[in-house]
CSV table of C-alpha atoms in Angstrom, one decimal:
chain,number,residue,atom,x,y,z
M,5,MET,CA,22.1,-127.4,20.2
M,6,LYS,CA,23.3,-128.3,16.7
M,7,ARG,CA,20.4,-126.2,15.2
M,8,VAL,CA,21.6,-123.2,17.1
M,9,LEU,CA,25.2,-123.7,15.8
M,10,MET,CA,23.8,-124.1,12.3
M,11,PHE,CA,22.6,-120.4,12.4
M,12,LEU,CA,25.7,-119.0,13.9
M,13,PRO,CA,27.4,-118.1,10.5
M,14,VAL,CA,24.2,-116.3,9.5
M,15,VAL,CA,24.2,-114.3,12.7
M,16,LEU,CA,27.9,-113.4,12.3
M,17,VAL,CA,27.3,-112.2,8.7
M,18,VAL,CA,24.3,-110.1,9.8
M,19,VAL,CA,26.4,-108.5,12.6
M,20,LEU,CA,29.3,-107.9,10.2
M,21,GLY,CA,26.9,-106.3,7.7
M,22,VAL,CA,25.5,-103.9,10.3
M,23,VAL,CA,28.9,-102.9,11.4
M,24,LEU,CA,30.1,-102.2,7.8
M,25,PHE,CA,26.8,-100.4,6.9
M,26,ALA,CA,27.3,-98.1,9.9
M,27,GLY,CA,30.6,-96.9,8.4
M,28,ILE,CA,29.2,-96.2,4.9
M,29,GLY,CA,29.1,-92.5,4.0
M,30,LYS,CA,31.3,-91.3,6.9
M,31,ASP,CA,34.1,-88.9,5.9
M,32,PRO,CA,37.4,-90.7,6.6
M,33,ASN,CA,39.2,-87.3,6.9
M,34,ARG,CA,37.0,-86.2,9.7
M,35,LEU,CA,38.0,-87.6,13.1
M,36,GLU,CA,36.4,-86.2,16.1
M,37,SER,CA,38.7,-84.9,18.6
M,38,ALA,CA,38.2,-84.7,22.3
M,39,LEU,CA,39.8,-81.2,22.1
M,40,LEU,CA,37.1,-79.7,19.9
M,41,GLY,CA,35.8,-76.6,21.7
M,42,LYS,CA,38.8,-76.6,24.0
M,43,PRO,CA,42.0,-74.5,24.1
M,44,VAL,CA,45.2,-75.7,22.4
M,45,PRO,CA,46.9,-77.8,25.1
M,46,PRO,CA,49.7,-76.1,27.0
M,47,PHE,CA,53.1,-76.5,25.5
M,48,SER,CA,56.6,-75.0,25.6
M,49,LEU,CA,58.6,-75.9,22.5
M,50,ALA,CA,61.3,-74.2,20.4
M,51,SER,CA,60.7,-72.5,17.1
M,52,LEU,CA,61.9,-74.4,14.2
M,53,ARG,CA,63.9,-71.5,12.8
M,54,ASP,CA,65.3,-70.3,16.2
M,55,ALA,CA,66.1,-73.0,18.7
M,56,ASP,CA,66.5,-70.3,21.4
M,57,GLN,CA,62.9,-69.0,20.9
M,58,THR,CA,60.3,-70.8,23.0
M,59,LEU,CA,56.7,-70.9,21.8
M,60,GLY,CA,53.6,-71.6,23.7
M,61,PRO,CA,49.8,-71.6,23.2
M,62,ASP,CA,49.8,-67.8,23.1
M,63,VAL,CA,50.9,-67.9,19.5
M,64,PHE,CA,47.3,-68.7,18.7
M,65,ARG,CA,45.8,-65.6,20.4
M,66,GLY,CA,44.3,-62.8,18.5
M,67,GLN,CA,43.7,-64.2,15.1
M,68,VAL,CA,42.4,-67.2,13.3
M,69,SER,CA,45.1,-69.8,12.5
M,70,LEU,CA,45.4,-73.1,10.8
M,71,LEU,CA,47.7,-75.4,12.8
M,72,ASN,CA,49.3,-77.7,10.2
M,73,VAL,CA,51.1,-80.9,11.4
M,74,TRP,CA,53.8,-81.8,8.9
M,75,GLY,CA,57.1,-83.5,8.5
M,76,THR,CA,59.7,-84.1,5.8
M,77,TRP,CA,59.2,-87.8,6.1
M,78,CYS,CA,55.5,-87.4,5.1
M,79,PRO,CA,54.8,-87.8,1.3
M,80,ALA,CA,51.3,-86.4,1.7
M,81,CYS,CA,52.8,-83.3,3.3
M,82,ARG,CA,54.7,-82.7,0.1
M,83,ASP,CA,51.5,-83.1,-1.8
M,84,GLU,CA,49.7,-80.4,0.1
M,85,HIS,CA,52.6,-78.0,0.3
M,86,ASP,CA,51.8,-76.1,-2.8
M,87,ASP,CA,48.2,-75.6,-1.6
M,88,LEU,CA,49.5,-74.3,1.7
M,89,LEU,CA,51.7,-71.8,-0.2
M,90,TRP,CA,48.6,-70.8,-2.2
M,91,LEU,CA,46.5,-70.3,1.0
M,92,ALA,CA,49.2,-68.2,2.7
M,93,ARG,CA,50.2,-66.1,-0.3
M,94,GLN,CA,46.9,-65.7,-2.2
M,95,LYS,CA,44.3,-66.0,0.6
M,96,GLY,CA,46.3,-64.5,3.4
M,97,VAL,CA,45.6,-67.4,5.7
M,98,ARG,CA,47.8,-67.5,8.8
M,99,ILE,CA,49.3,-71.0,9.0
M,100,VAL,CA,51.2,-72.2,12.0
M,101,GLY,CA,53.3,-75.3,11.3
M,102,LEU,CA,53.9,-78.1,13.8
M,103,ASN,CA,57.0,-79.8,12.5
M,104,TYR,CA,56.3,-83.2,13.9
M,105,LYS,CA,58.9,-85.9,14.8
M,106,ASP,CA,61.3,-84.5,12.3
M,107,ASN,CA,64.9,-83.4,11.9
M,108,ARG,CA,65.5,-79.7,12.2
M,109,ASP,CA,68.0,-79.5,9.4
M,110,ASP,CA,65.8,-81.5,7.0
M,111,ALA,CA,62.8,-79.4,7.8
M,112,LEU,CA,64.7,-76.1,7.2
M,113,LYS,CA,66.1,-77.4,3.9
M,114,TRP,CA,62.5,-78.4,2.9
M,115,LEU,CA,61.2,-74.9,3.6
M,116,SER,CA,64.2,-73.3,1.8
M,117,THR,CA,63.7,-75.5,-1.2
M,118,LEU,CA,59.9,-75.6,-1.5
M,119,GLY,CA,58.9,-72.3,0.0
M,120,ASP,CA,57.6,-71.4,3.5
M,121,PRO,CA,53.8,-71.0,3.9
M,122,TYR,CA,54.1,-70.8,7.7
M,123,ALA,CA,53.8,-67.7,9.8
M,124,LEU,CA,55.9,-69.6,12.3
M,125,ASN,CA,56.8,-73.2,13.0
M,126,ILE,CA,56.7,-75.1,16.3
M,127,PHE,CA,59.5,-77.7,16.4
M,128,ASP,CA,58.1,-80.9,18.0
M,129,PRO,CA,60.9,-83.6,17.5
M,130,ARG,CA,59.5,-85.9,20.2
M,131,GLY,CA,55.9,-85.5,19.2
M,132,THR,CA,54.8,-84.2,22.6
M,133,LEU,CA,52.4,-81.6,21.4
M,134,GLY,CA,51.3,-83.9,18.7
M,135,PHE,CA,50.5,-86.5,21.4
M,136,ASP,CA,48.5,-84.0,23.4
M,137,LEU,CA,46.6,-83.0,20.3
M,138,GLY,CA,45.8,-86.6,19.5
M,139,VAL,CA,47.7,-86.6,16.2
M,140,TYR,CA,47.5,-89.9,14.3
M,141,GLY,CA,50.0,-88.8,11.7
M,142,ALA,CA,50.7,-86.1,9.2
M,143,PRO,CA,49.3,-84.2,7.6
M,144,GLU,CA,46.6,-83.0,10.0
M,145,THR,CA,45.3,-79.5,10.2
M,146,TYR,CA,43.4,-77.8,13.0
M,147,PHE,CA,41.3,-74.7,12.8
M,148,ILE,CA,42.0,-72.5,15.8
M,149,ASP,CA,39.9,-69.4,16.6
M,150,PRO,CA,41.2,-66.1,17.8
M,151,GLU,CA,40.7,-67.2,21.5
M,152,GLY,CA,43.0,-70.2,20.9
M,153,ILE,CA,40.1,-72.7,20.8
M,154,ILE,CA,40.3,-75.7,18.5
M,155,ARG,CA,37.2,-75.6,16.3
M,156,TYR,CA,37.9,-78.3,13.7
M,157,ARG,CA,40.3,-81.0,12.8
M,158,HIS,CA,41.0,-82.3,9.3
M,159,VAL,CA,43.0,-85.4,8.7
M,160,GLY,CA,44.7,-85.6,5.4
M,161,VAL,CA,45.8,-83.2,2.7
M,162,VAL,CA,44.5,-79.7,2.6
M,163,ASN,CA,43.7,-78.6,-0.9
M,164,GLN,CA,41.4,-76.1,-2.6
M,165,LYS,CA,38.3,-78.4,-2.2
M,166,VAL,CA,39.0,-78.9,1.5
M,167,TRP,CA,39.5,-75.2,1.9
M,168,ASP,CA,36.3,-74.3,0.0
M,169,GLU,CA,34.2,-76.9,1.9
M,170,LYS,CA,35.7,-76.9,5.4
M,171,PHE,CA,38.0,-74.1,6.3
M,172,GLN,CA,36.6,-71.1,4.3
M,173,PRO,CA,33.2,-71.4,6.1
M,174,LEU,CA,34.9,-71.5,9.4
M,175,MET,CA,36.9,-68.4,8.5
M,176,GLU,CA,33.7,-66.6,7.7
M,177,GLU,CA,32.1,-67.8,10.9
M,178,TYR,CA,35.0,-66.6,13.1
M,179,GLY,CA,35.2,-63.2,11.5
M,180,GLU,CA,37.9,-63.4,8.8
M,181,SER,CA,37.1,-63.5,5.2
M,182,GLY,CA,40.1,-65.5,4.1
M,183,SER,CA,39.3,-64.7,0.6
């Protein structure tokens, strides 16, 4: 029995090595979502700009959209904001914001100060839509096709490299140049 216990640390090191090796080379910004290939979950939330306007999944019908999860409390959201402005203004990309677990006044001040890259913003102060989407945090960005189907999920900042490598090919695949 003592001989078996003598090899136990070696076995544990080998198991740990296999687990760590399996994670090498994986993109930490790519998290699979159970919603890939499925419609945006049903929701009924207010617009950030107009509390009396109710928005639902139909906002994604008819054109390709990026659904960007953001909040004023999120430093990385500030980092990507200029890139979102560039995508909206220079590339003509339709970006729908999901203002996630935030304060309406702070969010409106943010957009007024930094510029507004969003075609519209869904206000989700309790994180209900974020929960249904499986949001881990912000920023996260989803590619939604013209049928309202989620085709890709990106965790982290969207910048030109992410656009060129991930979203631009999807825009081309789903019928919009985005150039």
